Short mmCIF file of C-alpha atoms and ligand atoms in Angstrom, two decimals:
data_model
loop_
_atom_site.label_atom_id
_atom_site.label_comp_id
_atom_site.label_asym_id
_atom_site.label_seq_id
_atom_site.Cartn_x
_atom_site.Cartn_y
_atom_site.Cartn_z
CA UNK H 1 79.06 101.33 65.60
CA UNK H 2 78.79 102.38 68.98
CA UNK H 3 77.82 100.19 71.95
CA UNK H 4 77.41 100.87 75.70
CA UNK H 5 78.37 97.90 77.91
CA UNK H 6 76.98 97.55 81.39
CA UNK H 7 78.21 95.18 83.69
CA UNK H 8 76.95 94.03 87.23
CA UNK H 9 76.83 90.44 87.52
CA UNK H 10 79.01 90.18 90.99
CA UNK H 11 80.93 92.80 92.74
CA UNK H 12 81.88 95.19 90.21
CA UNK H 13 80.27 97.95 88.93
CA UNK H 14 81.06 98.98 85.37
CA UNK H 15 80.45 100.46 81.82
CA UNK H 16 82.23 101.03 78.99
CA UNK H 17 81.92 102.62 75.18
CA UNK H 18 83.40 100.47 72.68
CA UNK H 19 83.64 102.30 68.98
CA UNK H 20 84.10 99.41 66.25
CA UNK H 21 86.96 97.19 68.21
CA UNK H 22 88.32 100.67 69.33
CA UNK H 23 87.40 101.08 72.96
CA UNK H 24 86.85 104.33 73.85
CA UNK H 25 85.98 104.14 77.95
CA UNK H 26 86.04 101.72 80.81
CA UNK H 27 84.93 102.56 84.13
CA UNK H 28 85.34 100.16 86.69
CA UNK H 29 83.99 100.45 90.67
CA UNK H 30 84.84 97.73 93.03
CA UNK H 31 83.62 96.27 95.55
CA UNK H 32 85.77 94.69 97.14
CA UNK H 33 86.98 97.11 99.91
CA UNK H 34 83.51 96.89 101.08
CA UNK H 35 83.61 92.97 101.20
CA UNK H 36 87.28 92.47 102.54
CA UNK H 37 85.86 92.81 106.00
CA UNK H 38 83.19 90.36 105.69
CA UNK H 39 85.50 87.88 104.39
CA UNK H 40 83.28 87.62 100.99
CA UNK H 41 80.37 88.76 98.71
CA UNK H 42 77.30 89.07 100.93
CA UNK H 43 74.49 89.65 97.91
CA UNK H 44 72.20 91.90 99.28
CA UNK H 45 75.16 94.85 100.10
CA UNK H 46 76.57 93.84 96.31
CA UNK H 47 73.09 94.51 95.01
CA UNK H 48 72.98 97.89 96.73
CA UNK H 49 75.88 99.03 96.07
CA UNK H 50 75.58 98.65 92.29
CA UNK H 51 72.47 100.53 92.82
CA UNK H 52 74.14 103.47 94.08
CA UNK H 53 77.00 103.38 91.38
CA UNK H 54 75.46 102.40 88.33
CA UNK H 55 74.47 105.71 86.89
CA UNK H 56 77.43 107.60 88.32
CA UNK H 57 79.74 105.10 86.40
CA UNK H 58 77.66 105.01 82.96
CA UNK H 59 78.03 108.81 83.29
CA UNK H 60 81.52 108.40 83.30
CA UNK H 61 81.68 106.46 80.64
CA UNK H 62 79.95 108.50 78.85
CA UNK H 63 82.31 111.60 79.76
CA UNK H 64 85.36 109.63 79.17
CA UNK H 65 84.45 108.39 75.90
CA UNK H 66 83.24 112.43 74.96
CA UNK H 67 79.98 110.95 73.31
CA UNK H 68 76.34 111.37 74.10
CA UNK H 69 73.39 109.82 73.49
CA UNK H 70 72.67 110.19 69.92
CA UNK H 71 76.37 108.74 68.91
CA UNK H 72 75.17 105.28 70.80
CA UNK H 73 73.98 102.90 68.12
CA UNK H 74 73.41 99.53 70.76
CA UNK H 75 73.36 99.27 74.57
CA UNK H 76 74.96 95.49 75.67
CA UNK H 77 74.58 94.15 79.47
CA UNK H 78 75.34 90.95 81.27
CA UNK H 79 72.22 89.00 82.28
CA UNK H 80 73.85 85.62 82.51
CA UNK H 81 75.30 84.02 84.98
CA UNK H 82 75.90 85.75 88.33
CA UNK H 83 74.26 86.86 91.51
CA UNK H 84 70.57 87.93 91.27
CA UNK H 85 70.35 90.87 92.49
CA UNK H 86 73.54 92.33 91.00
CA UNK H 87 72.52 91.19 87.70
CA UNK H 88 69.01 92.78 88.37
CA UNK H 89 70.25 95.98 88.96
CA UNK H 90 72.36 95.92 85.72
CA UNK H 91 70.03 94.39 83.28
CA UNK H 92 66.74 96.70 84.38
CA UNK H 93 69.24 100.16 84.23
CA UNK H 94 70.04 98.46 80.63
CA UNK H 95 66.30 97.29 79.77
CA UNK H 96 64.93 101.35 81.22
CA UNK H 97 67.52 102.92 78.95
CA UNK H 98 67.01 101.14 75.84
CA UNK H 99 63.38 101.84 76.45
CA UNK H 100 63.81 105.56 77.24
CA UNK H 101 66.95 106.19 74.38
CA UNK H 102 65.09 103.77 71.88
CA UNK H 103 68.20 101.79 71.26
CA UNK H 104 68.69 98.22 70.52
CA UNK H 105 69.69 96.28 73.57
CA UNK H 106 71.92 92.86 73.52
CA UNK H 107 71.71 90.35 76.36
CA UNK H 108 75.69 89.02 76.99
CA UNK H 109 76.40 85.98 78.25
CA UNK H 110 78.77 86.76 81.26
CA UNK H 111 81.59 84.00 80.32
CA UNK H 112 81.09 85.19 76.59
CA UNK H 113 82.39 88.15 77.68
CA UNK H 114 85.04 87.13 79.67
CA UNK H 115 86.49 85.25 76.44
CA UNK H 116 86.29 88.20 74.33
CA UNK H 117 88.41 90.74 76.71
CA UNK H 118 91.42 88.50 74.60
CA UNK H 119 90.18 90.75 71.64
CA UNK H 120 90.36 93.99 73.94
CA UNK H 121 93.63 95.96 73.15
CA UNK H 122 96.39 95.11 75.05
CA UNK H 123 97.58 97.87 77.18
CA UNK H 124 99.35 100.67 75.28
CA UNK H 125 97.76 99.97 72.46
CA UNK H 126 94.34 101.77 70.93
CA UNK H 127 92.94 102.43 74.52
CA UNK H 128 93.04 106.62 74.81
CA UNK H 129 93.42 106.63 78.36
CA UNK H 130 93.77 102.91 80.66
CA UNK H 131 90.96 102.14 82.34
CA UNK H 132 90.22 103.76 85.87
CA UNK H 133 88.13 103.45 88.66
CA UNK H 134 84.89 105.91 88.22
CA UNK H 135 86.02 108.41 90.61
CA UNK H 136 83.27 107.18 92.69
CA UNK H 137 83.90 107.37 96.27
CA UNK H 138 81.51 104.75 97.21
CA UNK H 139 78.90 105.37 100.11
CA UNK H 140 78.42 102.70 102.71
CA UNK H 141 76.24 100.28 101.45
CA UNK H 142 73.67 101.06 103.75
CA UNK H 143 73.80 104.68 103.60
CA UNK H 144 71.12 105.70 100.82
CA UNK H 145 70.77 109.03 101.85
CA UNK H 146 73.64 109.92 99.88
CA UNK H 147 72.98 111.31 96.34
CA UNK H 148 75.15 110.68 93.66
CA UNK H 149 76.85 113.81 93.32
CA UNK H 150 78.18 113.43 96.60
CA UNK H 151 79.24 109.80 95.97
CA UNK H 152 81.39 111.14 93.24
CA UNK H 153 85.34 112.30 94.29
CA UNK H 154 88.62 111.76 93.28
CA UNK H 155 89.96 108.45 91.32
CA UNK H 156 91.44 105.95 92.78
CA UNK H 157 93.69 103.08 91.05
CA UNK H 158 91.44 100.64 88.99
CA UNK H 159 90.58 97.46 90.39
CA UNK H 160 89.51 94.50 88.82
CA UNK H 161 89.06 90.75 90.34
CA UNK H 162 90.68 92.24 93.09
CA UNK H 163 93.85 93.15 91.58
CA UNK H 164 95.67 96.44 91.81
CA UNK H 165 95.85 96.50 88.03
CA UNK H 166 99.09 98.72 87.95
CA UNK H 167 101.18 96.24 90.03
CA UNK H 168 99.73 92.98 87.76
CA UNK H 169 100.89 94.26 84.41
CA UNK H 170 104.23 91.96 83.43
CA UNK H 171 106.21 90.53 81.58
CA UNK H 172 103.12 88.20 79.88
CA UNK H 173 101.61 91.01 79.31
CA UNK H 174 103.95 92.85 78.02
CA UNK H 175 104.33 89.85 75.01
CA UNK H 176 100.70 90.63 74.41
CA UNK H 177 101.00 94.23 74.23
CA UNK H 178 103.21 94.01 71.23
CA UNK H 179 100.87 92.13 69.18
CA UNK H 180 98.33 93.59 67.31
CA UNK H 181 97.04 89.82 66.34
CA UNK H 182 93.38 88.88 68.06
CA UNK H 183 92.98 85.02 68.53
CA UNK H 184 91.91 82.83 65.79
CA UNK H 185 90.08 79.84 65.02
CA UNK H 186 89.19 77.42 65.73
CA UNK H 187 90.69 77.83 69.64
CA UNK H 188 90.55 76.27 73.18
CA UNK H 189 89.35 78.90 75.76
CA UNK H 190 90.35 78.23 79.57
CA UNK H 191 87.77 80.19 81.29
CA UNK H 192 88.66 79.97 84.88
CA UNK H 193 86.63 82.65 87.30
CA UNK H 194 85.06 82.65 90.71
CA UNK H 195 82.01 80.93 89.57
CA UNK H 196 83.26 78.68 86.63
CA UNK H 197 86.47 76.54 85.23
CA UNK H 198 85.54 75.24 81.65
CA UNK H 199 87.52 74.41 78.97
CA UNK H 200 85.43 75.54 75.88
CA UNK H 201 86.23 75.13 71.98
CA UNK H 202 85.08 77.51 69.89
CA UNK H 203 85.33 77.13 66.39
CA UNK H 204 84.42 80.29 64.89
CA UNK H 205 83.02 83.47 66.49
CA UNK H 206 80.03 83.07 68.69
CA UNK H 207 80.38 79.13 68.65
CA UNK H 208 80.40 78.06 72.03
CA UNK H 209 81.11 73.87 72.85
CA UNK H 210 81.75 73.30 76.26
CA UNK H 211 84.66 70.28 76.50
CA UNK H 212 85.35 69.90 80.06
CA UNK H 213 83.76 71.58 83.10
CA UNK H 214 84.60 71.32 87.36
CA UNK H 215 82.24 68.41 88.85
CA UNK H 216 82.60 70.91 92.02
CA UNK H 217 84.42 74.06 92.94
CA UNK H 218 85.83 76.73 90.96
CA UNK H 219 89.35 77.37 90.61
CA UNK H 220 88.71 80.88 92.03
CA UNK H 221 86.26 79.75 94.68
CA UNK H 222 89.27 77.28 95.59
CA UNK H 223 91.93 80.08 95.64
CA UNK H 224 89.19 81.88 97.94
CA UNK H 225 88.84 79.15 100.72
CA UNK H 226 92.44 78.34 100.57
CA UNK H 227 93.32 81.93 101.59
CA UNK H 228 90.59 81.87 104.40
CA UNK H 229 92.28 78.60 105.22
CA UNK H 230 95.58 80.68 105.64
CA UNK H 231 94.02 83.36 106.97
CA UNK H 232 94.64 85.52 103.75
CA UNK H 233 92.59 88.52 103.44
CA UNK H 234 89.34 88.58 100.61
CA UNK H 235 89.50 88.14 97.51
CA UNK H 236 91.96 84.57 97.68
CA UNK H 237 93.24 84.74 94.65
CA UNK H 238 95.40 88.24 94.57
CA UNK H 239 96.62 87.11 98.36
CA UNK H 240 97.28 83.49 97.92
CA UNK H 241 99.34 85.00 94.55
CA UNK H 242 101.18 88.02 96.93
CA UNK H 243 101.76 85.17 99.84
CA UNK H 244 103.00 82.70 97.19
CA UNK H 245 105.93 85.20 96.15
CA UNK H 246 108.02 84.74 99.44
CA UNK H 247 106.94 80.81 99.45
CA UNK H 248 108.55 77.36 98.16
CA UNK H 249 106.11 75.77 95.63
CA UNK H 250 107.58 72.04 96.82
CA UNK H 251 107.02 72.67 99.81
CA UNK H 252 103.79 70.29 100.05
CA UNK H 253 102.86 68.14 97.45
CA UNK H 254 98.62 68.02 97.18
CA UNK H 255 97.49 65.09 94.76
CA UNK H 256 95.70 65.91 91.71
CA UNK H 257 92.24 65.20 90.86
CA UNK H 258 91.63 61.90 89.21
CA UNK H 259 89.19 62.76 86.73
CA UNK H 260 88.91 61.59 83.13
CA UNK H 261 88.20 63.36 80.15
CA UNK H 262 88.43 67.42 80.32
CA UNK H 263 86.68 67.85 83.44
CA UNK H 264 87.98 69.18 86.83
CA UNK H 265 87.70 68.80 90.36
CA UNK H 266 88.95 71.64 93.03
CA UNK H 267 86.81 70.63 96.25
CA UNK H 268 89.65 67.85 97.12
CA UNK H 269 92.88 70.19 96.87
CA UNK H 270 91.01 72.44 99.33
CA UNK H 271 90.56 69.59 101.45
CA UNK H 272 94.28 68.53 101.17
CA UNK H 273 95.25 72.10 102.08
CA UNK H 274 93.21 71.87 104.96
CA UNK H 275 94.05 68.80 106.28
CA UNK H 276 97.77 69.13 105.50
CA UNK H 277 97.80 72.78 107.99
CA UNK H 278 95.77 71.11 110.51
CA UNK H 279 98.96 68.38 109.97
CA UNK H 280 101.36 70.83 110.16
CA UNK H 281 99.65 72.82 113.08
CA UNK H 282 99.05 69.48 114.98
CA UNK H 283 95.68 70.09 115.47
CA UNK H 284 92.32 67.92 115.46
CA UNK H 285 90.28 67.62 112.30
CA UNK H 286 87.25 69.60 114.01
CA UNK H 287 90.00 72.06 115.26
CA UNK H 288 87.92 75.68 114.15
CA UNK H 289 89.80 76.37 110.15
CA UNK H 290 89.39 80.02 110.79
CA UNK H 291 91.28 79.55 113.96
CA UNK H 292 94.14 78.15 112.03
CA UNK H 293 95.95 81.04 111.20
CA UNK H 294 96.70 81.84 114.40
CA UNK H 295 99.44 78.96 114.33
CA UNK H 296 100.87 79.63 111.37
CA UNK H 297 104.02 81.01 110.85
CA UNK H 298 104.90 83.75 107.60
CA UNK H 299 106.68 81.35 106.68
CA UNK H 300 104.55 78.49 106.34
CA UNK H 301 101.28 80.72 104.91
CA UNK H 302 103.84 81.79 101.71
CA UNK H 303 104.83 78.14 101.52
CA UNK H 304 101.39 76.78 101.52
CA UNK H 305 100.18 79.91 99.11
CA UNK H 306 103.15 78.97 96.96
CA UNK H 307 102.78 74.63 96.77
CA UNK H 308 98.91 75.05 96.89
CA UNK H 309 99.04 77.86 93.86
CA UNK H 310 101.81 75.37 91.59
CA UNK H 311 99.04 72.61 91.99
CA UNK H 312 96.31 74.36 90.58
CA UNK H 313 97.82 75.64 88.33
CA UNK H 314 99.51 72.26 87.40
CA UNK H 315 96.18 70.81 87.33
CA UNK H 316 94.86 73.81 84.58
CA UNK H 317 97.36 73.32 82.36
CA UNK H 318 97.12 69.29 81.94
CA UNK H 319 93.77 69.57 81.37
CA UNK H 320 94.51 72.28 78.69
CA UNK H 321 97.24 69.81 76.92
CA UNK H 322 94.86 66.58 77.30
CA UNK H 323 92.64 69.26 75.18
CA UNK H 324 95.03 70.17 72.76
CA UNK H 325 95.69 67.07 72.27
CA UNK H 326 91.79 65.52 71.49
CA UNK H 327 91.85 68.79 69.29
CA UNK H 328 95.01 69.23 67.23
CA UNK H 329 93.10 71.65 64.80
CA UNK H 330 93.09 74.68 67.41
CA UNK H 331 95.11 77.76 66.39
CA UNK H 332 94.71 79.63 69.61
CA UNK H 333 94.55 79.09 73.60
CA UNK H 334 92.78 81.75 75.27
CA UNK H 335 92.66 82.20 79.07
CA UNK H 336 89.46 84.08 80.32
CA UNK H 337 88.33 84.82 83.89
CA UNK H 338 89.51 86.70 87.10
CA UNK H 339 91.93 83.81 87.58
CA UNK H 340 93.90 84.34 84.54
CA UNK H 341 95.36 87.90 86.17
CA UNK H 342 97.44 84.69 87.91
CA UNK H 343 101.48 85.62 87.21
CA UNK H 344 102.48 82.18 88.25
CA UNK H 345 100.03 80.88 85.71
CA UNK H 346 100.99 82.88 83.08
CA UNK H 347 104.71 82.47 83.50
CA UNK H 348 103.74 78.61 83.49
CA UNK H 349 101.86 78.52 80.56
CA UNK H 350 104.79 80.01 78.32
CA UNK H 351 105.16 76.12 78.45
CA UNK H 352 102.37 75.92 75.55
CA UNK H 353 104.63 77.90 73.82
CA UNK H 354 107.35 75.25 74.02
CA UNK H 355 105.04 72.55 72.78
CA UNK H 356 104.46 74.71 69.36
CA UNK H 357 108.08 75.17 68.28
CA UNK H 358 108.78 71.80 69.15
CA UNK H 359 105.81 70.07 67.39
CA UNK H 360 106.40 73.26 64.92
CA UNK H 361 102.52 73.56 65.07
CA UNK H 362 100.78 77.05 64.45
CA UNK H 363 99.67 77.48 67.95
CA UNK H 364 99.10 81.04 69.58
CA UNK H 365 98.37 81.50 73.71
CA UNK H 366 96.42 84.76 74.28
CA UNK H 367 95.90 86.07 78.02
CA UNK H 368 93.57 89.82 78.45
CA UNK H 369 95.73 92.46 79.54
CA UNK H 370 95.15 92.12 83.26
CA UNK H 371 93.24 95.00 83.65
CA UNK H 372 90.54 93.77 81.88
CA UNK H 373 90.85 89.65 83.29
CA UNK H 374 88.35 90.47 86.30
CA UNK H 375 84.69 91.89 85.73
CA UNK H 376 84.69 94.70 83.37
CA UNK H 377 82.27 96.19 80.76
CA UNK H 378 84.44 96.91 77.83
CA UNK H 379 84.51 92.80 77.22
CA UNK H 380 80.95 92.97 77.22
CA UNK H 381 80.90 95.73 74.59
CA UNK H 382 83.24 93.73 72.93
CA UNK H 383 81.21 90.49 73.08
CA UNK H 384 78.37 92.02 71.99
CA UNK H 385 80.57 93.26 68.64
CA UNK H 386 81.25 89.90 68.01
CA UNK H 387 77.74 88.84 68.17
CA UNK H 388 75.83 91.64 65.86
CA UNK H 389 78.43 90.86 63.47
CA UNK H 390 77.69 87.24 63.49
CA UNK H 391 74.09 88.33 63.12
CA UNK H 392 72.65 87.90 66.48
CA UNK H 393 69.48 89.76 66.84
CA UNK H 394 68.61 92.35 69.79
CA UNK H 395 66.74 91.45 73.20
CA UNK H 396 63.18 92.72 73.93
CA UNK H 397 63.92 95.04 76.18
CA UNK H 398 60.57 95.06 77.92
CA UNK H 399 61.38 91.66 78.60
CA UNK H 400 64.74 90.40 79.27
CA UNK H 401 65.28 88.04 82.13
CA UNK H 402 67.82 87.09 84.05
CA UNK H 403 69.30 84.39 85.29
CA UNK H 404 71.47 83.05 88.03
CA UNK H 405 73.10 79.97 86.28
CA UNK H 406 72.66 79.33 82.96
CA UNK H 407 75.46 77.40 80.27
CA UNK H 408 76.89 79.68 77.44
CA UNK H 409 75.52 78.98 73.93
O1 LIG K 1 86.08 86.74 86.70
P1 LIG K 1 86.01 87.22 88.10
O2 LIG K 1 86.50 88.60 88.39
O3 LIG K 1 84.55 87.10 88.65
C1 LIG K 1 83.74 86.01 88.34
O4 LIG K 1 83.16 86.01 87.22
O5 LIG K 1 83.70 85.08 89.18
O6 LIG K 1 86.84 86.16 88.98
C2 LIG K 1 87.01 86.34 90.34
C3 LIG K 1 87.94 85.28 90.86
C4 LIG K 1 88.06 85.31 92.37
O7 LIG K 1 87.87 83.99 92.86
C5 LIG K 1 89.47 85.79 92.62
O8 LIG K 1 90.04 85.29 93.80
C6 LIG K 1 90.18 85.27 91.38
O9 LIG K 1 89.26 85.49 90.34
N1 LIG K 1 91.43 85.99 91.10
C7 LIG K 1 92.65 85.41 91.08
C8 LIG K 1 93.58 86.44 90.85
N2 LIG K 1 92.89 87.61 90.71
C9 LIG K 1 91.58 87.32 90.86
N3 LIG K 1 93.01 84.13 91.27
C10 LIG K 1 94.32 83.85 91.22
N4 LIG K 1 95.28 84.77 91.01
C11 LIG K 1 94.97 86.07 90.81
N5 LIG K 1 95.90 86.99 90.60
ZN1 LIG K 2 83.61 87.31 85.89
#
């Protein structure tokens, strides 16, 4: 079986061809050059933008995989959760060719498919070629005078969550590469993205139970106001993770959340960081934040990147052992989300893998290879795999919806 994935939900632009669990494309445009400037995502130029990619990158995928129409047996698209107009652009492209190719057409939950890019293969592995950027030379957003065969030029490296994906791949990853084992049940998935932290058990495929969820911010959305904080340039979390490298991670101590259960809680560390630079910079609390970075020393940004990074990721992993713990049946931990390209969270959560050989349980920790942890299609293909075979039955093209916020299910 062949399915198209389409992707659009925030800043990315993508499709991908997945054959069976053998992926045979994955074309990835981002954003995020365009957005660096502005500091973040404005919706309207996202929207756009996909507009003006979309068919130059299915096209690609298309090439890449060396398949045409006829070979497609299921098109797959994101429709849930994510900015409105990005996801508009995706799901009616999706909804139009389904219509026009007469294929069946699957509506992906977008944190669905951020779980399943732990069943992707693991660089090295069955991918043909790794994934790359579409070639597409991406107009300015406003220009839409340009045609797509101009918009198309040479490749550049792939980026995904705003990571350069060639300099992310390490030693984590590496562990993954060598197995050929996918995740299995029943298992804890730590799905931590811009938008969403949730702890969710699963205890077969396409069984979704969400166990703990932030009362607030994301853990991405946190790493992105920290960095503005520091002055560190868009998207947070890649900077705050660069910065962090030259910093001391005792440097400041920020308290942790004191919430029960499984839940989480990022709006106060943002607040500590804040008020402990404004400490540092012996400023007033209504001193400007964006001026803030002005006082600050190298020094002092990599050791506030580097304490402020420890604690959240201290904070993720307690709530993943309280979880363990309330469900000792769990065979797997899987990380899912842009925020799980984190190295410092990765080399941290070998710790899990402590806990199993001294409790001798039969515990496996699964990260996706990091090219695919930010917004890619091939995990919706892959998601959508997972779904026919557990006998979920295909959209109405003529009317699938989409929508902003919505729980997976
Ligand atoms: O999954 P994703 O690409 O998009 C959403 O579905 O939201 O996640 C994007 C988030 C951003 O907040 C970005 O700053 C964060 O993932 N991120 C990271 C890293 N790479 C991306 N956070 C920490 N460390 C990273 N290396
Ligand atoms: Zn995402």
């Amino acid at each position: 079986m062949k399915i198209l994935g389409i992707e659009s939900s925030c800043d990315e632009t993508a499709a991908a061809i997945l054959d069976d669990t053998t992926l045979l494309s994955n074309v990835v445009v981002s954003q995020i050059d365009i957005f660096k400037s502005y500091g973040g995502v404005i919706p309207e130029v996202a929207a756009r933008s996909h507009l003006e990619a979309i068919l130059p990158v299915i096209d690609q995928a298309f090439d890449e995989a060396n398949v045409t129409w006829d070979d497609i047996d299921a098109i797959a698209v994101t429709h849930t959760p994510g900015l409105l107009g990005s996801l508009l652009i995706g799901t009616l492209t999706a909804r139009t060719l389904a219509i026009l190719h007469n294929k069946p057409l699957y509506a992906v939950h977008h944190l669905k498919s951020h779980i399943y890019s732990n069943w992707l293969p693991a660089s090295g592995e069955t991918v043909p070629s790794p994934a790359v950027s579409a070639g597409y030379d991406r107009p300015d957003p406003w220009d839409t005078a340009r045609t797509k065969s101009e918009g198309r030029a040479s490749a550049a490296p792939a980026t995904a969550g705003g990571c350069d994906l060639r300099s992310t791949e390490r030693t984590v990853d590496q562990k993954r590469a060598n197995e050929t084992a996918t995740p299995t049940f029943p298992l804890l998935a730590l799905v931590i993205s811009g938008g969403h932290t949730q702890i969710i058990y699963m205890k077969e495929h396409n069984s979704f139970e969400i166990i703990g969820t932030t009362l607030d911010d994301a853990i991405g959305e946190c790493f992105d106001k920290v960095a503005k904080i520091l002055g560190l340039p868009y998207p947070g979390g890649p900077s705050i993770a660069k910065a962090a490298e030259a910093g001391d991670p005792e440097k400041y101590r920020f308290p942790h959340p004191k919430i029960n259960d499984l839940d989480f809680s990022f709006s106060g560390l943002k607040t500590a960081v804040l008020r402990t630079v404004q400490k540092e910079c012996g400023v007033e609390l209504d001193y400007p934040s964006h001026d803030l970075k002005k006082l600050l020393s190298e020094k002092q940004i990599a050791d506030f990147a580097a304490s402020f990074q420890k604690t959240a990721v201290d904070i993720l992993l307690e709530k993943l052992e309280l979880a363990r713990k309330e469900h000792p049946d769990v065979k797997s931990i899987v990380f899912a989300g842009g925020v799980s390209a984190n190295n410092a969270l990765r080399e941290a959560a070998s710790t899990i893998q402590d806990i199993k050989d001294s409790e001798q349980t039969d515990l496996t920790v699964y990260f996706p290879s990091p090219k695919y942890s930010g917004d890619n299609a091939a995990m919706v293909t892959m998601a959508a795999y997972y779904e026919i075979q557990s006998g979920v039955k295909p959209t109405d093209p003529y009317t699938l919806d989409i929508s902003p916020r919505s729980a997976i299910s």
